[in-house]
Coordinates of C-alpha atoms in Angstrom, one line a residue:
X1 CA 96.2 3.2 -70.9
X2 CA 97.9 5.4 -73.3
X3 CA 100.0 8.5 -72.2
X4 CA 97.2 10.6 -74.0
X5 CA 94.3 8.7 -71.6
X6 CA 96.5 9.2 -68.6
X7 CA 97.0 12.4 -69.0
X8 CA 93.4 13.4 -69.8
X9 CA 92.3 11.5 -66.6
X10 CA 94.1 14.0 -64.5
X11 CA 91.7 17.1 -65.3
X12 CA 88.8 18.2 -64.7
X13 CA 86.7 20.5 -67.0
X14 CA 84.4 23.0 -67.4
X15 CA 81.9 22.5 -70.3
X16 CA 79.7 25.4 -72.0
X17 CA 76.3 26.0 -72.5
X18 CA 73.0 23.9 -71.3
X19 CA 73.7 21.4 -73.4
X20 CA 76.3 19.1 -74.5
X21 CA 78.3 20.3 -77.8
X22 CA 81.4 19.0 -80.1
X23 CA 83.8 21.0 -78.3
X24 CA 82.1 19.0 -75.0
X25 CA 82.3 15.8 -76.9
X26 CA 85.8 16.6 -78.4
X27 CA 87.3 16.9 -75.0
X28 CA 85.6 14.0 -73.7
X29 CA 86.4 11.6 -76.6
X30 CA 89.4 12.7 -77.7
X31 CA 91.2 14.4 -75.1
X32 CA 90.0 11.4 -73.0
X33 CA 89.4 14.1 -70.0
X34 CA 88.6 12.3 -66.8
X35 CA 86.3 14.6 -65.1
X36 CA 83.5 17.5 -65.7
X37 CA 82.5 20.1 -63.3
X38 CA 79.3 22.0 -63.5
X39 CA 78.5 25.8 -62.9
X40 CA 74.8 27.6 -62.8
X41 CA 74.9 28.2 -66.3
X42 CA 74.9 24.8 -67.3
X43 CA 72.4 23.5 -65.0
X44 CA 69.0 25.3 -65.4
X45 CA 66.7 22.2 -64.7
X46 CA 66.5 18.5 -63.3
X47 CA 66.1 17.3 -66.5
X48 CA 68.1 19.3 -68.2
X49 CA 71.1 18.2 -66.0
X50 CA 70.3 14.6 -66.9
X51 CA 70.0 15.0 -70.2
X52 CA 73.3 16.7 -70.2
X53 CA 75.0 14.5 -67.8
X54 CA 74.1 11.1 -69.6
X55 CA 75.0 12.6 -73.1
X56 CA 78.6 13.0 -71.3
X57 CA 78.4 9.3 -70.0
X58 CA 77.6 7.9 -73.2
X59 CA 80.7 9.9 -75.0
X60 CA 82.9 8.9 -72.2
X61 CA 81.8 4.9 -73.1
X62 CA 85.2 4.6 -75.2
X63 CA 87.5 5.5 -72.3
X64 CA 89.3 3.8 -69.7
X65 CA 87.2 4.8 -66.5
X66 CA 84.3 6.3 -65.7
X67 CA 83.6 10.3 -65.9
X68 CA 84.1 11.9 -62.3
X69 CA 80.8 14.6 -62.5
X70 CA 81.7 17.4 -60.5
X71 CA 79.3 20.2 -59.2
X72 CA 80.3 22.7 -56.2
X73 CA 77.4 22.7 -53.9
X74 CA 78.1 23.7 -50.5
X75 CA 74.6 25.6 -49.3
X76 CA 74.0 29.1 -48.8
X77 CA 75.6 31.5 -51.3
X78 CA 77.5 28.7 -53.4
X79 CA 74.6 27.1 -54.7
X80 CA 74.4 25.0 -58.3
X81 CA 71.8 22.7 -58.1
X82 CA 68.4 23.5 -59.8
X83 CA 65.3 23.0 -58.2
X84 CA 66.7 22.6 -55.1
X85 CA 65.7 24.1 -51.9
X86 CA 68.0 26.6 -50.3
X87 CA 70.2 24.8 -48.2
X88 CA 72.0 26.5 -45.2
X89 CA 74.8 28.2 -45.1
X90 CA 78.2 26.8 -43.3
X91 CA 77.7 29.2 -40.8
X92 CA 73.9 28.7 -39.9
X93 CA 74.6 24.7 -39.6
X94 CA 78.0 25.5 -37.6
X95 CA 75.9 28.1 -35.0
X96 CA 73.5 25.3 -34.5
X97 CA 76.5 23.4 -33.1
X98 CA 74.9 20.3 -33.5
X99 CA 76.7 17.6 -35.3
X100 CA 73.9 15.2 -36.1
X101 CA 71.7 17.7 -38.1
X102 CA 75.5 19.0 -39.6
X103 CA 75.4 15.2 -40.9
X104 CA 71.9 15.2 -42.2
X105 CA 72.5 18.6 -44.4
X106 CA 75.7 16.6 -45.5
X107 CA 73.1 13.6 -46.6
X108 CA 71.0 15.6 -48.2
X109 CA 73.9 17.6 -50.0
X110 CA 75.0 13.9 -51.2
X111 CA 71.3 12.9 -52.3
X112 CA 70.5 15.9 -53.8
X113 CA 74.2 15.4 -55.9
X114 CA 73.3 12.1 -56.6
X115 CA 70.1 12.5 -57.9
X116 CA 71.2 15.0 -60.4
X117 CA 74.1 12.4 -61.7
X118 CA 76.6 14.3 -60.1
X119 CA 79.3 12.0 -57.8
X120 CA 81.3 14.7 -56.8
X121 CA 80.7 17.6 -54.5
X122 CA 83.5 20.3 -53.6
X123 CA 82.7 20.5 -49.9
X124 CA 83.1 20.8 -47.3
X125 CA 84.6 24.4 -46.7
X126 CA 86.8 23.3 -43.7
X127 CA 88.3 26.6 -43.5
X128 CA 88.2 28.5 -40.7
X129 CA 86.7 31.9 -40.6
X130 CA 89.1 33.5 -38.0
X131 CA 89.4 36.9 -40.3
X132 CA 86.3 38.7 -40.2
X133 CA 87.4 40.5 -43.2
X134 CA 88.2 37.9 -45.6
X135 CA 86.1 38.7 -49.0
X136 CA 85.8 35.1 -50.0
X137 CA 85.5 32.3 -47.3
X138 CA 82.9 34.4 -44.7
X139 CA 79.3 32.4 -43.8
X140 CA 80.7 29.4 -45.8
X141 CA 82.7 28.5 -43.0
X142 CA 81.1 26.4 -40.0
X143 CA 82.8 28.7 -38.0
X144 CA 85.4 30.7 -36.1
X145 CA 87.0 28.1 -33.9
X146 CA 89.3 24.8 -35.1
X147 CA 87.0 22.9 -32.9
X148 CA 83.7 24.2 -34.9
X149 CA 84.9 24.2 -37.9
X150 CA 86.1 20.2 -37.4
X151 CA 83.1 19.1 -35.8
X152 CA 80.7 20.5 -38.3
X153 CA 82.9 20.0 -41.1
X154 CA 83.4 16.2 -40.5
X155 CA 80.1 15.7 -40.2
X156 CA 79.1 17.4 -43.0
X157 CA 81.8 14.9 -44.8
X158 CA 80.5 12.0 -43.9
X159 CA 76.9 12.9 -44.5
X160 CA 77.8 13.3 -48.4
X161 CA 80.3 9.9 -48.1
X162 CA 76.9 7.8 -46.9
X163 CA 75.1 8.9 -50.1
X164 CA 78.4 7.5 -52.2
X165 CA 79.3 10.8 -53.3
X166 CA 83.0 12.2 -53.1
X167 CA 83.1 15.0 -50.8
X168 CA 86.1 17.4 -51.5
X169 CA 87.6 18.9 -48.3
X170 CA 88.2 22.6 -49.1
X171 CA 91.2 24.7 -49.3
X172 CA 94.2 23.4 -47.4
X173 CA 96.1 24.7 -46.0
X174 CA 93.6 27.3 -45.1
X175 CA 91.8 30.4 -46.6
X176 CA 89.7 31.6 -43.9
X177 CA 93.0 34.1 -42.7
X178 CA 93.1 35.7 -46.2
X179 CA 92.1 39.4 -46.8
X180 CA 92.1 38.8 -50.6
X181 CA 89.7 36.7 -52.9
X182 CA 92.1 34.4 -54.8
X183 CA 89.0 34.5 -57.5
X184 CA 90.8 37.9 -58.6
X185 CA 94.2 38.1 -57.3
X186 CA 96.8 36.3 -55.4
X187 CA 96.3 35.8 -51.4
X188 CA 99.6 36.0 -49.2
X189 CA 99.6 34.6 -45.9
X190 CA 102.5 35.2 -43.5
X191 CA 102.0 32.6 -40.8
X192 CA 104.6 30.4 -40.1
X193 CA 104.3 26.1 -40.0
X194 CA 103.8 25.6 -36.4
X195 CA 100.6 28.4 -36.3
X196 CA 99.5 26.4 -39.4
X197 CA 99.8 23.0 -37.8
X198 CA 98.3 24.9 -34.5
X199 CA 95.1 25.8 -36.2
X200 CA 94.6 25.7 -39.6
X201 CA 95.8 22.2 -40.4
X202 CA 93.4 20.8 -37.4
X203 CA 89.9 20.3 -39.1
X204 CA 91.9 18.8 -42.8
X205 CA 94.1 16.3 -40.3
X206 CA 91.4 15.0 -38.3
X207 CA 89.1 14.7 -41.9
X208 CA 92.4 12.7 -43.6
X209 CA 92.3 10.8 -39.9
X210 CA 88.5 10.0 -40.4
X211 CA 89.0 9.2 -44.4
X212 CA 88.9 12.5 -46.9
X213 CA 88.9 10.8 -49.9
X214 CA 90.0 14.2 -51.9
X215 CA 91.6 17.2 -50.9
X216 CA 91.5 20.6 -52.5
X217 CA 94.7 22.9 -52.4
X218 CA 94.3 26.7 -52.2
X219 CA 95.7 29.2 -54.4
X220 CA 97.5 31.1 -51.2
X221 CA 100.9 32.2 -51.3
X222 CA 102.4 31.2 -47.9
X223 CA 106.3 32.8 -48.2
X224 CA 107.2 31.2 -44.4
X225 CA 106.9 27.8 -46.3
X226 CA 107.7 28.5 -50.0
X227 CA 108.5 31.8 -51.3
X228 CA 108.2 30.9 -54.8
X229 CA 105.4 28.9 -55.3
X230 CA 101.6 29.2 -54.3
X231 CA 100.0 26.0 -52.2
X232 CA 98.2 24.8 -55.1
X233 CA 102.3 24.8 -57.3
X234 CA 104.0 24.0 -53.9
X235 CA 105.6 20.9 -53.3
X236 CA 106.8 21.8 -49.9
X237 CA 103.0 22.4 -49.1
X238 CA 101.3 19.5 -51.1
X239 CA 103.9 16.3 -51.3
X240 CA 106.2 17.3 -48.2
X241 CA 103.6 18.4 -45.7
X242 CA 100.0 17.1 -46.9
X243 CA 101.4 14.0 -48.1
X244 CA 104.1 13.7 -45.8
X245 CA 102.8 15.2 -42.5
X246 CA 99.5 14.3 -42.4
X247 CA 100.5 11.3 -44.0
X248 CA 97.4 11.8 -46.9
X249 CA 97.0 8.9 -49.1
X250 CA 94.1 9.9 -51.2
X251 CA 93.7 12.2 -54.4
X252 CA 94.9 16.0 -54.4
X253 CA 93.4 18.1 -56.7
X254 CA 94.0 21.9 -57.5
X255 CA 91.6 24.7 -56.9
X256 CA 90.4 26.1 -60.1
X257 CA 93.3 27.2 -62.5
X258 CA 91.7 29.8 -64.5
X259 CA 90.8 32.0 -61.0
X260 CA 93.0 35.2 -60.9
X261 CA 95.4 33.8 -58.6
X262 CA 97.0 31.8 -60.6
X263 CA 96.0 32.9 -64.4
X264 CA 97.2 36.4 -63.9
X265 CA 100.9 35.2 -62.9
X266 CA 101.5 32.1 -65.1
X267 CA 100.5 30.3 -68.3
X268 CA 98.0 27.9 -67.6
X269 CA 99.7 25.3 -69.2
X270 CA 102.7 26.5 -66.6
X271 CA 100.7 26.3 -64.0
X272 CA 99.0 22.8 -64.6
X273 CA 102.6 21.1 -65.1
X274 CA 104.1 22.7 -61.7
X275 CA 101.0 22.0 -60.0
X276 CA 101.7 18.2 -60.7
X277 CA 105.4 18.2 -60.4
X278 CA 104.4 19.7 -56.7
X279 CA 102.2 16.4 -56.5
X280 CA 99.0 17.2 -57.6
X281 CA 96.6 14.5 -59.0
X282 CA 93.9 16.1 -60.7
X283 CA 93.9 19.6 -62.2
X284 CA 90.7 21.9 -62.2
X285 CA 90.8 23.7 -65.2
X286 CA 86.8 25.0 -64.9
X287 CA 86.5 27.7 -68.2
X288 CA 87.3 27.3 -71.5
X289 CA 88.0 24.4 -74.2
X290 CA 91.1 26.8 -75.0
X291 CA 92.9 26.2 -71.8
X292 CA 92.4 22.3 -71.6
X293 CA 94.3 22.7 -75.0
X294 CA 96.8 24.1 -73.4
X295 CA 97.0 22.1 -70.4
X296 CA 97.2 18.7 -72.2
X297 CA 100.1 20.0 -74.7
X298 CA 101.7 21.0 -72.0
X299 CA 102.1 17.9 -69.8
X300 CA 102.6 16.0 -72.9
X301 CA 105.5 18.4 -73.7
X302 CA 106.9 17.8 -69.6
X303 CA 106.4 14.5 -69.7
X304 CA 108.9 14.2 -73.3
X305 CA 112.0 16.5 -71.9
X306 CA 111.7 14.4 -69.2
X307 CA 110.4 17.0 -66.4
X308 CA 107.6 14.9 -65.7
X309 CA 108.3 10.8 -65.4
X310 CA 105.5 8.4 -66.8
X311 CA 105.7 6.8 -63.5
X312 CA 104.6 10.2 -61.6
X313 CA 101.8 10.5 -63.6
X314 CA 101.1 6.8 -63.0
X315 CA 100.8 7.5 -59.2
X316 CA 98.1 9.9 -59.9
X317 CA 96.1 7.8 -62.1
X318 CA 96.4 4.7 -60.2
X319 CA 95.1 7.0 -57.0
X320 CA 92.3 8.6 -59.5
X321 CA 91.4 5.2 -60.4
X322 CA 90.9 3.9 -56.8
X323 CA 88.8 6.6 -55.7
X324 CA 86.6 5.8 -58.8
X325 CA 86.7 1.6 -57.9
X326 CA 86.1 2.5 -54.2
X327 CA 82.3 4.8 -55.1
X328 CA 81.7 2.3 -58.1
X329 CA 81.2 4.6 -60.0
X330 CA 79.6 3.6 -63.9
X331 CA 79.2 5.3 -66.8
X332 CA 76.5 2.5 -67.3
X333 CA 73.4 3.8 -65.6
X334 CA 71.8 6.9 -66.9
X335 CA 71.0 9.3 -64.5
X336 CA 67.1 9.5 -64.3
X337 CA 65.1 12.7 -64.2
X338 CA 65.3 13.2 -61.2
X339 CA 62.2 13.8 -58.8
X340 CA 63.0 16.5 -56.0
X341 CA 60.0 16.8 -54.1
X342 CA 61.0 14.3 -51.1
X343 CA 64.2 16.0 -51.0
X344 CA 63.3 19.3 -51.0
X345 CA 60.4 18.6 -48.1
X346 CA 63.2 17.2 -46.3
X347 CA 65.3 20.5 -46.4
X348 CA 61.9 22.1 -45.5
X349 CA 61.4 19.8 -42.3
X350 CA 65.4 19.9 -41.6
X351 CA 65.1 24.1 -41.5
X352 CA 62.3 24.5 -39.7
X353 CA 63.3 22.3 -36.8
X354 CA 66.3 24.3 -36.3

């Protein structure tokens, strides 16, 4: 692979409109990007996420690996898929407290994915909802209690994992303590290691324990760990704790970029290159064709003083490109328009037992 494809394989974009474009097909086929994420703008119907999808796969057919097709579908208020019948929130599966129908929402999270063309899916939340106030995590957390929250969470995990989709385990080290949404401004959290490790940290180390394959960093200042730098930029938060720690082996990627956390205090080309210098794998960079611009100059730039080593950004890909061998995923298959009528009987069936 060239440093170009490397480099490209390390973010994950938003695209623009209902259907594929040049500027989709540019960043696809030229900037070699290694990953797509969806929102509800671009997905209106089954079909039309298929069609949309597969034009993707067939422009990714010059690169290296196969395209990672993200979508964040979690239930309850954060909701993408079309067609699709409502699926719980965190909290109404967490009050339940029953594991086994946690693990069959988290089936039919993965086989609704799947059958859309998607092979990623950013959840679970597995933060904990201990602040009644915070603006941003609320009902999408299983709960108030580490013990909840893992329980639930895990299950919810492994549920997505038996349909071979990637679940991403959501926001280590923890947002559910904030009183800020990091969507508009920065978060600060003033709890030291040992409360983090106490509570926090419990439902993300027993998920790394029971095999996370990818973990999502928050955009949370925490100063009793790193004054300068927010988890998502931190290196004392993602390679010395996450990776060191809790001892995770799998891919890291970044929370969205372009949220106001991080784009009103630094350039997003800034942000991206400290974000993998703190040992991130993948960056999210979810709006705009501008800001991947800016993102790949940038790392290219890093990587030619010298900041960034070719063999740092080797351990990322190499991790990237297990994760990829391990849900075989293929470029190959088209995704087929996709029929939601047993799935969506089977939400039915699931909701009303409950």
């Amino acid at each position: 692979m060239s440093l170009d494809e490397k480099l490209g394989t390390m973010i994950i974009a938003g695209v623009e409109g209902k259907k594929a474009d040049a500027r989709a097909k540019r960043m696809i086929a030229q900037q070699h990007v290694g990953g797509v994420i969806f929102y509800k703008d671009n997905v209106t119907t089954p079909s039309g996420v298929a069609a949309y999808v597969n034009q993707l796969k067939t422009w990714n057919s010059g690169n290296a690996s196969p395209l990672l097709v993200t979508v964040d579908e979690e239930g309850g208020r954060v909701a993408r898929l079309p067609g699709l019948v409502a699926l719980p929130s965190g909290k109404a599966v967490g009050d339940t407290g029953d594991a086994a129908y946690a693990g069959r929402i988290g089936h039919l999270l993965g086989e609704a994915s799947k059958a859309m063309g998607f092979n990623v899916d950013y959840a679970p939340v597995l933060d904990i909802n201990s602040n009644p106030n915070n603006p941003v995590i609320g009902d999408r957390s299983f709960g108030a209690t580490a013990d909840r929250v893992t329980k639930m969470g895990l299950a919810v995990m492994e549920g997505l994992q038996s349909e071979k989709v990637v679940a991403v385990v959501k926001h280590f080290p923890g947002h559910g303590d904030t009183s800020v949404d990091s969507h508009l401004e920065l978060p600060i959290v003033y709890k030291s290691l040992s409360q983090l490790k106490a509570f926090e940290w419990r439902p993300f180390q027993k998920a790394i324990g029971d095999g996370a394959d990818v973990v999502m960093i928050a955009h949370i200042l925490f100063p009793k760990l790193d004054e300068k730098w927010p988890a998502s930029l931190s290196k004392r938060i993602i390679t010395d704790e996450l990776r060191g720690t809790l001892a995770f082996k799998g891919v890291v990627i970044t929370d969205d970029l372009t949220m106001g956390a991080i784009a009103k205090h630094y350039g997003m080309g800034e942000a991206a290159v400290q974000a993998v210098k703190a040992g991130s794998d993948i960056v999210l960079i979810a709006h705009e064709y501008k800001n991947v611009d800016a993102v790949i100059a940038a790392l290219r730039k890093s990587v030619s003083k010298g900041e960034l080593t070719e063999d740092r950004i080797n351990k990322s890909v190499l991790r990237i490109l297990a994760l990829k061998e391990k849900y075989e995923l293929s470029d190959a298959k088209a995704a087929a328009v996709p029929d939601l009528k047993a799935i969506n009987a089977a939400i039915q069936k699931e909701i009303a037992a409950k």
